[in-house]
Amino acid sequence: MTPASPAVPGHIGIIMDGNGRWAKARQQPRAQGHLEGLRRAKRIVKAASDLGVRYLTLYVFSTENWKRAADEVGFIMALVRQYLKGELAFYRQNRIRIRHAGDIAGLPADIGRILREAMEETRSFTGLQVVLALNYGGRDEIIRAARKMAASGALDKETITEEALSRHLDNPDIPDPDLIIRSAGEYRISNFLLWEGAYAEYYVSRKLWPDWTEEDLSAAIAAFNARERRFGGISA
Ligand code: FPP
């Protein structure tokens, strides 16, 4: 892996939206959109790895996505199983580490198990870290963090600080996202990285996720590089 250059955001988050619309436009079942969405996710993981991105958080399934029809939920879970089992050789070859954000206890038991196995298997890899946001909700993550603080006896007026809450989030060692990308044109955050994304730059692409290519990732990074980040301060 090439080392991250200053021109490449260290942590990118992606809301992979538009699979359903892509399928509908082709008179195909929604499942076909998710299947193509998975193929694009694999390409973008490889591109991010080649570019030297350190962390890539993919919004795969939200805490709200359980409201979808049972067959669609079942299909997405089957894709996740296939991805976790089928990509190990690819992770090994590219030294990619798999991580998870979200409530693992709420996932089907076998997915929880293979996810833990994939994380264990790739733990020592020092290349790109791919964080699968799976059964993830930003509000849920903050509530679980507060509960962890309560369980450790750290919930009183003095000990409730930004730093303390950050330490109880799902992946406290991972820096906040620099760039959050959303495909398919909607200008909303949909409960993704609410705490961590406080100072992220947002980039909305009109392209549907199953149409995404390596060039779209490069265009998002170029747009990021044209922004001036002030983190609440003023320009030099
Ligand atoms: C949003 O499109 C997409 C999802 C809820 C599922 C995302 C899942 C994948 C891309 C496949 C799994 C990926 C990995 C890496 C395991 P939508 O269905 O909301 O689209 P719509 O808004 O057009 O209906």
mmCIF file of C-alpha atoms and ligand atoms in Angstrom:
data_model
loop_
_atom_site.group_PDB
_atom_site.id
_atom_site.type_symbol
_atom_site.label_atom_id
_atom_site.label_comp_id
_atom_site.label_asym_id
_atom_site.label_seq_id
_atom_site.Cartn_x
_atom_site.Cartn_y
_atom_site.Cartn_z
ATOM 1 C CA MET A 1 0.000 0.000 0.000
ATOM 2 C CA THR A 2 1.245 3.496 -0.825
ATOM 3 C CA PRO A 3 1.455 5.707 2.275
ATOM 4 C CA ALA A 4 -1.353 8.251 2.731
ATOM 5 C CA SER A 5 -0.312 11.544 1.167
ATOM 6 C CA PRO A 6 -1.638 14.844 2.526
ATOM 7 C CA ALA A 7 -3.867 14.980 -0.546
ATOM 8 C CA VAL A 8 -5.772 11.870 0.500
ATOM 9 C CA PRO A 9 -8.274 12.075 3.364
ATOM 10 C CA GLY A 10 -7.260 9.691 6.125
ATOM 11 C CA HIS A 11 -10.796 8.566 6.893
ATOM 12 C CA ILE A 12 -13.627 8.465 4.364
ATOM 13 C CA GLY A 13 -17.205 7.426 5.163
ATOM 14 C CA ILE A 14 -19.637 6.424 2.415
ATOM 15 C CA ILE A 15 -23.445 6.291 2.469
ATOM 16 C CA MET A 16 -23.978 3.873 -0.421
ATOM 17 C CA ASP A 17 -27.445 4.979 -1.551
ATOM 18 C CA GLY A 18 -29.470 4.376 -4.689
ATOM 19 C CA ASN A 19 -29.394 0.606 -5.133
ATOM 20 C CA GLY A 20 -33.202 0.416 -5.231
ATOM 21 C CA ARG A 21 -33.557 3.245 -7.756
ATOM 22 C CA TRP A 22 -30.870 1.714 -9.957
ATOM 23 C CA ALA A 23 -32.788 -1.571 -10.066
ATOM 24 C CA LYS A 24 -36.145 0.128 -10.606
ATOM 25 C CA ALA A 25 -34.783 2.078 -13.582
ATOM 26 C CA ARG A 26 -33.943 -1.295 -15.158
ATOM 27 C CA GLN A 27 -37.226 -3.014 -14.206
ATOM 28 C CA GLN A 28 -35.214 -5.355 -12.013
ATOM 29 C CA PRO A 29 -35.820 -6.504 -8.440
ATOM 30 C CA ARG A 30 -34.250 -4.377 -5.695
ATOM 31 C CA ALA A 31 -31.978 -7.322 -4.870
ATOM 32 C CA GLN A 32 -30.211 -6.810 -8.218
ATOM 33 C CA GLY A 33 -29.372 -3.251 -7.150
ATOM 34 C CA HIS A 34 -27.868 -4.498 -3.895
ATOM 35 C CA LEU A 35 -25.868 -7.152 -5.763
ATOM 36 C CA GLU A 36 -24.383 -4.541 -8.086
ATOM 37 C CA GLY A 37 -23.922 -2.295 -5.022
ATOM 38 C CA LEU A 38 -21.767 -4.966 -3.413
ATOM 39 C CA ARG A 39 -19.646 -5.254 -6.586
ATOM 40 C CA ARG A 40 -19.091 -1.486 -6.542
ATOM 41 C CA ALA A 41 -18.242 -1.551 -2.829
ATOM 42 C CA LYS A 42 -15.482 -4.093 -3.599
ATOM 43 C CA ARG A 43 -14.082 -1.854 -6.351
ATOM 44 C CA ILE A 44 -14.135 1.211 -4.129
ATOM 45 C CA VAL A 45 -12.404 -0.693 -1.291
ATOM 46 C CA LYS A 46 -9.615 -1.636 -3.701
ATOM 47 C CA ALA A 47 -9.378 1.937 -5.038
ATOM 48 C CA ALA A 48 -9.240 3.399 -1.512
ATOM 49 C CA SER A 49 -6.551 0.887 -0.589
ATOM 50 C CA ASP A 50 -4.502 1.749 -3.689
ATOM 51 C CA LEU A 51 -4.826 5.479 -2.965
ATOM 52 C CA GLY A 52 -3.478 5.045 0.560
ATOM 53 C CA VAL A 53 -6.691 5.908 2.448
ATOM 54 C CA ARG A 54 -6.273 4.714 6.057
ATOM 55 C CA TYR A 55 -9.921 4.140 7.064
ATOM 56 C CA LEU A 56 -13.020 3.588 4.964
ATOM 57 C CA THR A 57 -16.372 3.334 6.762
ATOM 58 C CA LEU A 58 -19.131 1.830 4.615
ATOM 59 C CA TYR A 59 -22.767 2.278 5.683
ATOM 60 C CA VAL A 60 -24.024 -1.205 4.866
ATOM 61 C CA PHE A 61 -27.120 -1.570 7.054
ATOM 62 C CA SER A 62 -28.644 0.892 9.497
ATOM 63 C CA THR A 63 -30.606 0.315 12.692
ATOM 64 C CA GLU A 64 -33.598 1.613 10.686
ATOM 65 C CA ASN A 65 -33.125 -0.738 7.707
ATOM 66 C CA TRP A 66 -34.834 -3.564 9.625
ATOM 67 C CA LYS A 67 -38.125 -1.842 8.662
ATOM 68 C CA ARG A 68 -37.663 -3.055 5.075
ATOM 69 C CA ALA A 69 -39.451 -6.131 3.689
ATOM 70 C CA ALA A 70 -38.141 -9.374 5.207
ATOM 71 C CA ASP A 71 -36.943 -10.707 1.837
ATOM 72 C CA GLU A 72 -34.872 -7.562 1.149
ATOM 73 C CA VAL A 73 -33.340 -7.657 4.656
ATOM 74 C CA GLY A 74 -32.590 -11.367 4.146
ATOM 75 C CA PHE A 75 -30.947 -10.664 0.783
ATOM 76 C CA ILE A 76 -28.691 -7.912 2.152
ATOM 77 C CA MET A 77 -27.674 -10.185 5.065
ATOM 78 C CA ALA A 78 -26.868 -12.954 2.558
ATOM 79 C CA LEU A 79 -24.644 -10.498 0.650
ATOM 80 C CA VAL A 80 -22.878 -9.566 3.878
ATOM 81 C CA ARG A 81 -22.248 -13.264 4.620
ATOM 82 C CA GLN A 82 -20.918 -13.769 1.086
ATOM 83 C CA TYR A 83 -18.707 -10.682 1.363
ATOM 84 C CA LEU A 84 -17.208 -11.630 4.718
ATOM 85 C CA LYS A 85 -16.519 -15.223 3.704
ATOM 86 C CA GLY A 86 -15.499 -14.663 0.102
ATOM 87 C CA GLU A 87 -13.081 -11.769 0.459
ATOM 88 C CA LEU A 88 -10.578 -13.121 2.983
ATOM 89 C CA ALA A 89 -7.983 -13.903 0.321
ATOM 90 C CA PHE A 90 -8.388 -10.354 -1.035
ATOM 91 C CA TYR A 91 -7.947 -8.811 2.449
ATOM 92 C CA ARG A 92 -4.865 -10.933 3.020
ATOM 93 C CA GLN A 93 -3.348 -10.005 -0.319
ATOM 94 C CA ASN A 94 -3.973 -6.293 0.237
ATOM 95 C CA ARG A 95 -3.303 -6.323 4.037
ATOM 96 C CA ILE A 96 -6.799 -4.915 4.612
ATOM 97 C CA ARG A 97 -8.166 -4.985 8.142
ATOM 98 C CA ILE A 98 -11.895 -5.519 8.684
ATOM 99 C CA ARG A 99 -13.639 -3.663 11.510
ATOM 100 C CA HIS A 100 -17.227 -3.160 12.578
ATOM 101 C CA ALA A 101 -19.345 -0.286 13.847
ATOM 102 C CA GLY A 102 -22.817 -0.883 15.234
ATOM 103 C CA ASP A 103 -24.592 -3.251 17.560
ATOM 104 C CA ILE A 104 -23.192 -6.696 16.798
ATOM 105 C CA ALA A 105 -25.569 -8.316 19.314
ATOM 106 C CA GLY A 106 -28.541 -7.352 17.116
ATOM 107 C CA LEU A 107 -27.218 -9.150 14.017
ATOM 108 C CA PRO A 108 -28.111 -12.734 13.064
ATOM 109 C CA ALA A 109 -25.878 -14.948 15.240
ATOM 110 C CA ASP A 110 -23.939 -16.492 12.338
ATOM 111 C CA ILE A 111 -23.132 -13.058 10.885
ATOM 112 C CA GLY A 112 -21.913 -11.896 14.289
ATOM 113 C CA ARG A 113 -19.663 -14.955 14.385
ATOM 114 C CA ILE A 114 -18.175 -14.605 10.880
ATOM 115 C CA LEU A 115 -17.720 -10.883 11.410
ATOM 116 C CA ARG A 116 -15.747 -11.553 14.611
ATOM 117 C CA GLU A 117 -13.710 -14.187 12.762
ATOM 118 C CA ALA A 118 -12.928 -11.791 9.886
ATOM 119 C CA MET A 119 -11.913 -9.079 12.367
ATOM 120 C CA GLU A 120 -9.686 -11.520 14.251
ATOM 121 C CA GLU A 121 -8.143 -12.916 11.076
ATOM 122 C CA THR A 122 -7.248 -9.442 9.757
ATOM 123 C CA ARG A 123 -6.379 -7.786 13.102
ATOM 124 C CA SER A 124 -2.639 -7.540 12.400
ATOM 125 C CA PHE A 125 -2.984 -6.128 8.865
ATOM 126 C CA THR A 126 -1.580 -2.625 8.551
ATOM 127 C CA GLY A 127 -3.144 -1.497 5.271
ATOM 128 C CA LEU A 128 -6.542 0.089 4.777
ATOM 129 C CA GLN A 129 -9.032 -0.483 7.609
ATOM 130 C CA VAL A 130 -12.541 -1.106 6.287
ATOM 131 C CA VAL A 131 -15.197 -0.389 8.898
ATOM 132 C CA LEU A 132 -18.491 -2.093 8.078
ATOM 133 C CA ALA A 133 -21.320 -0.080 9.635
ATOM 134 C CA LEU A 134 -23.750 -2.914 10.064
ATOM 135 C CA ASN A 135 -26.801 -2.629 12.311
ATOM 136 C CA TYR A 136 -25.383 0.841 12.853
ATOM 137 C CA GLY A 137 -27.136 4.029 13.938
ATOM 138 C CA GLY A 138 -25.367 7.174 15.128
ATOM 139 C CA ARG A 139 -27.915 7.749 17.901
ATOM 140 C CA ASP A 140 -27.721 4.103 18.943
ATOM 141 C CA GLU A 141 -23.917 4.322 19.099
ATOM 142 C CA ILE A 142 -24.092 7.412 21.353
ATOM 143 C CA ILE A 143 -26.669 5.741 23.629
ATOM 144 C CA ARG A 144 -24.569 2.566 23.861
ATOM 145 C CA ALA A 145 -21.522 4.745 24.681
ATOM 146 C CA ALA A 146 -23.463 6.480 27.489
ATOM 147 C CA ARG A 147 -24.572 3.086 28.821
ATOM 148 C CA LYS A 148 -20.953 1.866 28.795
ATOM 149 C CA MET A 149 -19.982 4.962 30.768
ATOM 150 C CA ALA A 150 -22.795 4.312 33.251
ATOM 151 C CA ALA A 151 -21.709 0.687 33.621
ATOM 152 C CA SER A 152 -18.147 1.811 34.374
ATOM 153 C CA GLY A 153 -19.426 4.303 36.975
ATOM 154 C CA ALA A 154 -18.206 7.251 34.881
ATOM 155 C CA LEU A 155 -21.501 9.114 34.533
ATOM 156 C CA ASP A 156 -21.462 12.220 36.655
ATOM 157 C CA LYS A 157 -21.251 15.939 35.995
ATOM 158 C CA GLU A 158 -17.468 16.106 36.031
ATOM 159 C CA THR A 159 -16.741 12.941 34.096
ATOM 160 C CA ILE A 160 -19.173 13.511 31.213
ATOM 161 C CA THR A 161 -16.836 15.117 28.684
ATOM 162 C CA GLU A 162 -16.464 14.924 24.904
ATOM 163 C CA GLU A 163 -13.237 13.046 25.354
ATOM 164 C CA ALA A 164 -14.790 10.498 27.748
ATOM 165 C CA LEU A 165 -17.799 9.855 25.535
ATOM 166 C CA SER A 166 -15.550 9.496 22.466
ATOM 167 C CA ARG A 167 -13.600 6.811 24.297
ATOM 168 C CA HIS A 168 -16.781 4.733 24.690
ATOM 169 C CA LEU A 169 -17.815 4.828 21.022
ATOM 170 C CA ASP A 170 -17.520 1.680 18.880
ATOM 171 C CA ASN A 171 -14.000 2.376 17.531
ATOM 172 C CA PRO A 172 -12.364 4.938 19.790
ATOM 173 C CA ASP A 173 -8.941 4.508 18.174
ATOM 174 C CA ILE A 174 -10.178 5.500 14.704
ATOM 175 C CA PRO A 175 -9.873 9.225 13.891
ATOM 176 C CA ASP A 176 -13.027 11.127 12.953
ATOM 177 C CA PRO A 177 -13.967 10.998 9.272
ATOM 178 C CA ASP A 178 -12.503 13.768 7.140
ATOM 179 C CA LEU A 179 -14.868 13.227 4.234
ATOM 180 C CA ILE A 180 -18.385 11.749 4.157
ATOM 181 C CA ILE A 181 -19.708 10.860 0.733
ATOM 182 C CA ARG A 182 -23.315 10.129 -0.153
ATOM 183 C CA SER A 183 -24.346 8.732 -3.523
ATOM 184 C CA ALA A 184 -27.761 9.123 -5.204
ATOM 185 C CA GLY A 185 -28.255 12.824 -4.593
ATOM 186 C CA GLU A 186 -30.032 13.134 -1.228
ATOM 187 C CA TYR A 187 -28.764 15.817 1.138
ATOM 188 C CA ARG A 188 -29.160 14.025 4.442
ATOM 189 C CA ILE A 189 -27.048 12.154 6.950
ATOM 190 C CA SER A 190 -29.477 9.332 7.805
ATOM 191 C CA ASN A 191 -28.052 8.642 11.290
ATOM 192 C CA PHE A 192 -24.505 7.984 9.966
ATOM 193 C CA LEU A 193 -21.493 8.877 12.172
ATOM 194 C CA LEU A 194 -23.431 11.646 13.955
ATOM 195 C CA TRP A 195 -20.809 12.216 16.653
ATOM 196 C CA GLU A 196 -17.687 11.461 14.626
ATOM 197 C CA GLY A 197 -18.799 13.465 11.578
ATOM 198 C CA ALA A 198 -19.127 16.770 13.471
ATOM 199 C CA TYR A 199 -16.374 18.394 11.364
ATOM 200 C CA ALA A 200 -16.369 16.137 8.328
ATOM 201 C CA GLU A 201 -16.624 17.616 4.857
ATOM 202 C CA TYR A 202 -19.723 16.330 3.084
ATOM 203 C CA TYR A 203 -19.878 15.410 -0.577
ATOM 204 C CA VAL A 204 -23.059 14.425 -2.365
ATOM 205 C CA SER A 205 -22.854 12.686 -5.727
ATOM 206 C CA ARG A 206 -25.916 12.420 -7.951
ATOM 207 C CA LYS A 207 -24.763 9.072 -9.274
ATOM 208 C CA LEU A 208 -26.526 5.996 -7.907
ATOM 209 C CA TRP A 209 -24.241 3.687 -5.936
ATOM 210 C CA PRO A 210 -24.304 0.794 -8.469
ATOM 211 C CA ASP A 211 -22.973 3.239 -11.086
ATOM 212 C CA TRP A 212 -20.023 4.344 -8.923
ATOM 213 C CA THR A 213 -16.478 3.897 -10.215
ATOM 214 C CA GLU A 214 -12.933 4.635 -9.077
ATOM 215 C CA GLU A 215 -13.198 7.985 -10.923
ATOM 216 C CA ASP A 216 -16.110 9.029 -8.694
ATOM 217 C CA LEU A 217 -13.985 8.379 -5.602
ATOM 218 C CA SER A 218 -11.181 10.464 -7.106
ATOM 219 C CA ALA A 219 -13.649 13.284 -7.917
ATOM 220 C CA ALA A 220 -14.892 13.267 -4.297
ATOM 221 C CA ILE A 221 -11.312 13.446 -3.021
ATOM 222 C CA ALA A 222 -10.503 16.301 -5.433
ATOM 223 C CA ALA A 223 -13.569 18.206 -4.167
ATOM 224 C CA PHE A 224 -12.430 17.565 -0.590
ATOM 225 C CA ASN A 225 -9.007 18.975 -1.389
ATOM 226 C CA ALA A 226 -10.575 22.161 -2.747
ATOM 227 C CA ARG A 227 -12.370 22.804 0.566
ATOM 228 C CA GLU A 228 -10.998 24.970 3.337
ATOM 229 C CA ARG A 229 -11.414 23.229 6.693
ATOM 230 C CA ARG A 230 -11.610 25.629 9.622
ATOM 231 C CA PHE A 231 -12.981 23.383 12.407
ATOM 232 C CA GLY A 232 -14.959 26.310 13.806
ATOM 233 C CA GLY A 233 -11.993 28.708 13.612
ATOM 234 C CA ILE A 234 -11.250 31.393 11.038
ATOM 235 C CA SER A 235 -8.974 31.437 7.984
ATOM 236 C CA ALA A 236 -5.286 32.105 8.516
HETATM 237 C C1 FPP B 1 -29.118 1.874 0.076
HETATM 238 O O1 FPP B 1 -29.799 1.841 -1.173
HETATM 239 C C2 FPP B 1 -28.344 0.648 0.245
HETATM 240 C C3 FPP B 1 -28.480 -0.244 1.284
HETATM 241 C C4 FPP B 1 -29.451 -0.064 2.386
HETATM 242 C C5 FPP B 1 -27.696 -1.487 1.323
HETATM 243 C C6 FPP B 1 -26.235 -1.301 1.050
HETATM 244 C C7 FPP B 1 -25.657 -2.647 0.816
HETATM 245 C C8 FPP B 1 -24.769 -2.948 -0.126
HETATM 246 C C9 FPP B 1 -24.168 -1.960 -1.051
HETATM 247 C C10 FPP B 1 -24.319 -4.368 -0.289
HETATM 248 C C11 FPP B 1 -23.480 -4.884 0.837
HETATM 249 C C12 FPP B 1 -22.145 -4.244 0.915
HETATM 250 C C13 FPP B 1 -21.114 -4.721 1.645
HETATM 251 C C14 FPP B 1 -19.812 -4.009 1.618
HETATM 252 C C15 FPP B 1 -21.189 -5.968 2.455
HETATM 253 P P1 FPP B 1 -31.388 1.854 -1.181
HETATM 254 O O2 FPP B 1 -31.856 0.458 -1.197
HETATM 255 O O3 FPP B 1 -31.896 2.676 -0.007
HETATM 256 O O4 FPP B 1 -31.671 2.578 -2.527
HETATM 257 P P2 FPP B 1 -32.946 3.492 -2.885
HETATM 258 O O5 FPP B 1 -32.905 4.679 -1.950
HETATM 259 O O6 FPP B 1 -32.687 3.866 -4.314
HETATM 260 O O7 FPP B 1 -34.168 2.636 -2.714
#
